[in-house]
Amino acid sequence: MLSFQMRVGRIEAGLAILITNENRLVEFPSALLPSNTVAGSIIDIAVNRNRALERESEELFTTIQSQFYRKYGRDFPQAPTLRVRNCTQTSVVLEWEPLELRQSKLKSFNIFRNSVKAGSVPNPCSFSSIKVSGLSVDTEYQFHAVLDTSAGVFVSPILRVKTHKMTDLSGLVVCVGSVSTSLRNEIDEVLKSLGAKASADSVSIETTHYLASQSGGPLWGAVCDANIPAVSVSWLFECKQQGRILSVRSYYLSS
């Protein structure tokens, strides 16, 4: 322990100017002086290093640091993995598993086509798919996703997708509206023979066409909102007969 005897020179603005026996000036917080200290008072100051408290503080800091590292430092976000949910002549629906953000925060999630940004997903934790349209027939594309988080940027592996030929109708996902039971059975048989499928009487991101005998019905609003081609049933039968996908221009249902 070290002891010092000093005289108080003056006290102002929360600081006391102390004068040592060697006439050196020392600034000292006035709040630590006895309450009755005034200019001219002589005070004794004892200084001691508290090694036990230092060790205790260091151990506490190490414990907190280890806990912080175990919770935040070891588990990094995982790079997303894209896969094909559906593919047609001019579009592809991509999807991904739930994102592993760990303790990080999401900044953005973007899809790239041939290294060019093709779309941004505002909430990829709630919506796990995206439809990329405007593709060319029978053409191979490369897709990848970029996950940007507060813990860094994570890029998915490249996914190669080739759009279908005009004769490949397996990418059709048809939503069937109001038709008779017998006609519905015929539609199901045609779809099965083409390797296509119906979208469970509902509109989804995969839905490529809406088939019905006439416009209207419970799903009509959703079909129009999603800008899905609404065509007569004869369009599907003609595609089957000609063995290729046909333009929908002559088969639109009148609104």
C-alpha positions as semicolon CSV with decimal commas, in nm:
position;residue;x (nm);y (nm);z (nm)
1;M;0,000;0,000;0,000
2;L;0,122;0,349;-0,086
3;S;0,032;0,655;0,123
4;F;0,051;1,020;0,022
5;Q;-0,003;1,344;0,210
6;M;-0,123;1,639;0,004
7;R;-0,257;1,990;0,050
8;V;-0,573;2,103;-0,129
9;G;-0,493;2,399;-0,353
10;R;-0,842;2,473;-0,481
11;I;-1,170;2,301;-0,559
12;E;-1,378;2,388;-0,865
13;A;-1,590;2,224;-1,138
14;G;-1,580;1,884;-0,971
15;L;-1,200;1,875;-0,952
16;A;-0,963;1,939;-0,666
17;I;-0,609;2,057;-0,732
18;L;-0,382;1,880;-0,485
19;I;-0,023;1,984;-0,410
20;T;0,232;1,721;-0,314
21;N;0,523;1,771;-0,080
22;E;0,736;1,805;-0,393
23;N;0,507;2,089;-0,511
24;R;0,359;1,885;-0,793
25;L;-0,002;1,943;-0,896
26;V;-0,245;1,652;-0,909
27;E;-0,605;1,668;-1,035
28;F;-0,837;1,465;-0,814
29;P;-1,217;1,417;-0,823
30;S;-1,361;1,638;-0,552
31;A;-1,645;1,388;-0,499
32;L;-1,392;1,149;-0,341
33;L;-1,276;1,403;-0,081
34;P;-1,425;1,425;0,269
35;S;-1,730;1,650;0,275
36;N;-1,567;1,916;0,493
37;T;-1,258;1,954;0,274
38;V;-1,174;2,310;0,170
39;A;-0,880;2,485;0,007
40;G;-0,581;2,455;0,238
41;S;-0,692;2,123;0,391
42;I;-0,428;1,853;0,426
43;I;-0,544;1,505;0,331
44;D;-0,393;1,158;0,346
45;I;-0,445;0,932;0,043
46;A;-0,374;0,558;0,056
47;V;-0,353;0,354;-0,267
48;N;-0,375;-0,024;-0,275
49;R;-0,405;-0,264;-0,572
50;N;-0,692;-0,511;-0,521
51;R;-0,559;-0,823;-0,691
52;A;-0,834;-1,051;-0,558
53;L;-1,102;-0,831;-0,714
54;E;-0,901;-0,817;-1,038
55;R;-0,899;-1,197;-1,060
56;E;-1,270;-1,214;-0,985
57;S;-1,345;-0,953;-1,250
58;E;-1,127;-1,129;-1,507
59;E;-1,296;-1,464;-1,439
60;L;-1,639;-1,304;-1,479
61;F;-1,534;-1,141;-1,806
62;T;-1,396;-1,471;-1,939
63;T;-1,719;-1,651;-1,846
64;I;-1,937;-1,392;-2,019
65;Q;-1,709;-1,391;-2,323
66;S;-1,729;-1,771;-2,349
67;Q;-2,108;-1,766;-2,320
68;F;-2,129;-1,498;-2,587
69;Y;-1,902;-1,697;-2,818
70;R;-2,098;-2,019;-2,772
71;K;-2,424;-1,841;-2,849
72;Y;-2,318;-1,605;-3,127
73;G;-1,969;-1,690;-3,246
74;R;-1,975;-2,054;-3,353
75;D;-2,299;-2,095;-3,548
76;F;-2,292;-1,908;-3,876
77;P;-2,578;-1,887;-4,126
78;Q;-2,587;-2,163;-4,384
79;A;-2,569;-2,099;-4,756
80;P;-2,909;-2,162;-4,918
81;T;-2,964;-2,444;-5,166
82;L;-3,194;-2,394;-5,464
83;R;-3,396;-2,667;-5,628
84;V;-3,648;-2,680;-5,910
85;R;-4,011;-2,700;-5,807
86;N;-4,148;-2,679;-6,160
87;C;-4,026;-2,595;-6,508
88;T;-4,205;-2,506;-6,831
89;Q;-4,105;-2,377;-7,173
90;T;-4,069;-2,017;-7,054
91;S;-4,057;-2,020;-6,674
92;V;-3,912;-2,197;-6,374
93;V;-4,028;-2,208;-6,013
94;L;-3,738;-2,227;-5,769
95;E;-3,762;-2,311;-5,400
96;W;-3,533;-2,346;-5,100
97;E;-3,533;-2,502;-4,755
98;P;-3,604;-2,277;-4,452
99;L;-3,312;-2,038;-4,419
100;E;-3,065;-2,098;-4,134
101;L;-2,989;-1,746;-4,009
102;R;-2,874;-1,856;-3,662
103;Q;-2,832;-1,536;-3,456
104;S;-2,779;-1,306;-3,754
105;K;-3,027;-1,068;-3,911
106;L;-3,145;-1,089;-4,270
107;K;-3,044;-0,806;-4,503
108;S;-3,156;-0,937;-4,842
109;F;-3,219;-1,252;-5,043
110;N;-3,172;-1,232;-5,419
111;I;-3,198;-1,479;-5,706
112;F;-2,953;-1,454;-5,997
113;R;-2,997;-1,595;-6,347
114;N;-2,676;-1,637;-6,545
115;S;-2,506;-1,404;-6,293
116;V;-2,768;-1,130;-6,348
117;K;-3,015;-1,045;-6,074
118;A;-3,351;-1,201;-6,163
119;G;-3,552;-1,119;-5,854
120;S;-3,554;-1,023;-5,487
121;V;-3,755;-1,202;-5,218
122;P;-3,865;-0,954;-4,946
123;N;-3,940;-1,222;-4,686
124;P;-3,760;-1,547;-4,779
125;C;-3,820;-1,691;-4,432
126;S;-4,198;-1,691;-4,491
127;F;-4,206;-1,742;-4,868
128;S;-3,974;-2,017;-4,988
129;S;-4,028;-2,005;-5,364
130;I;-4,005;-1,767;-5,658
131;K;-4,117;-1,784;-6,020
132;V;-3,877;-1,662;-6,288
133;S;-4,053;-1,599;-6,619
134;G;-3,956;-1,471;-6,962
135;L;-3,718;-1,758;-7,039
136;S;-3,642;-1,901;-7,382
137;V;-3,766;-2,241;-7,494
138;D;-3,527;-2,538;-7,467
139;T;-3,249;-2,328;-7,315
140;E;-3,018;-2,399;-7,022
141;Y;-2,987;-2,141;-6,745
142;Q;-2,775;-2,114;-6,432
143;F;-2,937;-1,994;-6,111
144;H;-2,795;-1,915;-5,770
145;A;-2,915;-1,737;-5,456
146;V;-2,729;-1,478;-5,250
147;L;-2,817;-1,456;-4,880
148;D;-2,692;-1,131;-4,726
149;T;-2,695;-1,122;-4,344
150;S;-2,540;-0,927;-4,060
151;A;-2,293;-1,218;-4,027
152;G;-2,182;-1,204;-4,390
153;V;-2,285;-1,303;-4,742
154;F;-2,361;-1,666;-4,829
155;V;-2,399;-1,792;-5,186
156;S;-2,580;-2,106;-5,293
157;P;-2,431;-2,362;-5,533
158;I;-2,511;-2,312;-5,901
159;L;-2,835;-2,478;-6,015
160;R;-2,856;-2,561;-6,386
161;V;-3,204;-2,574;-6,535
162;K;-3,306;-2,638;-6,895
163;T;-3,647;-2,516;-7,005
164;H;-3,877;-2,761;-7,181
165;K;-3,915;-2,819;-7,551
166;M;-4,249;-2,735;-7,710
167;T;-4,330;-3,106;-7,719
168;D;-4,270;-3,153;-7,345
169;L;-4,595;-3,082;-7,159
170;S;-4,488;-3,227;-6,824
171;G;-4,449;-2,878;-6,678
172;L;-4,820;-2,801;-6,702
173;V;-4,983;-2,740;-6,364
174;V;-5,351;-2,687;-6,433
175;C;-5,613;-2,543;-6,204
176;V;-5,953;-2,680;-6,305
177;G;-6,260;-2,462;-6,259
178;S;-6,627;-2,547;-6,297
179;V;-6,666;-2,854;-6,520
180;S;-6,883;-3,163;-6,514
181;T;-6,763;-3,473;-6,334
182;S;-6,719;-3,668;-6,658
183;L;-6,520;-3,383;-6,815
184;R;-6,305;-3,356;-6,505
185;N;-6,223;-3,725;-6,533
186;E;-6,120;-3,674;-6,897
187;I;-5,899;-3,381;-6,798
188;D;-5,729;-3,588;-6,529
189;E;-5,662;-3,868;-6,777
190;V;-5,509;-3,630;-7,031
191;L;-5,290;-3,464;-6,767
192;K;-5,171;-3,803;-6,648
193;S;-5,082;-3,912;-7,001
194;L;-4,882;-3,591;-7,051
195;G;-4,697;-3,623;-6,721
196;A;-4,864;-3,299;-6,611
197;K;-5,074;-3,240;-6,302
198;A;-5,365;-3,048;-6,158
199;S;-5,302;-2,798;-5,879
200;A;-5,556;-2,941;-5,634
201;D;-5,834;-2,706;-5,749
202;S;-5,641;-2,405;-5,621
203;V;-5,415;-2,134;-5,756
204;S;-5,049;-2,149;-5,656
205;I;-4,716;-2,013;-5,774
206;E;-4,682;-2,325;-5,991
207;T;-5,016;-2,289;-6,168
208;T;-4,961;-2,242;-6,541
209;H;-5,320;-2,245;-6,674
210;Y;-5,678;-2,227;-6,556
211;L;-5,920;-2,462;-6,735
212;A;-6,296;-2,426;-6,724
213;S;-6,606;-2,445;-6,938
214;Q;-6,679;-2,078;-6,876
215;S;-6,543;-1,777;-6,691
216;G;-6,632;-1,698;-6,332
217;G;-6,641;-1,922;-6,030
218;P;-6,477;-1,917;-5,685
219;L;-6,121;-1,908;-5,822
220;W;-6,176;-1,652;-6,098
221;G;-6,057;-1,356;-5,893
222;A;-5,737;-1,532;-5,786
223;V;-5,670;-1,639;-6,146
224;C;-5,704;-1,282;-6,272
225;D;-5,492;-1,140;-5,989
226;A;-5,213;-1,389;-6,066
227;N;-5,238;-1,317;-6,441
228;I;-5,279;-1,687;-6,517
229;P;-5,411;-1,775;-6,866
230;A;-5,777;-1,877;-6,834
231;V;-5,861;-2,105;-7,126
232;S;-6,128;-2,346;-7,236
233;V;-6,085;-2,717;-7,180
234;S;-6,048;-2,770;-7,555
235;W;-5,701;-2,610;-7,537
236;L;-5,571;-2,902;-7,331
237;F;-5,728;-3,160;-7,562
238;E;-5,577;-2,988;-7,869
239;C;-5,232;-2,985;-7,703
240;K;-5,269;-3,357;-7,640
241;Q;-5,378;-3,425;-7,997
242;Q;-5,098;-3,223;-8,159
243;G;-4,834;-3,339;-7,912
244;R;-4,708;-2,990;-7,832
245;I;-4,799;-2,688;-7,627
246;L;-5,020;-2,446;-7,821
247;S;-5,073;-2,075;-7,799
248;V;-5,363;-1,984;-7,570
249;R;-5,466;-1,686;-7,782
250;S;-5,760;-1,861;-7,951
251;Y;-5,878;-2,036;-7,634
252;Y;-5,921;-1,755;-7,381
253;L;-6,237;-1,758;-7,172
254;S;-6,436;-1,437;-7,207
255;S;-6,451;-1,241;-6,882
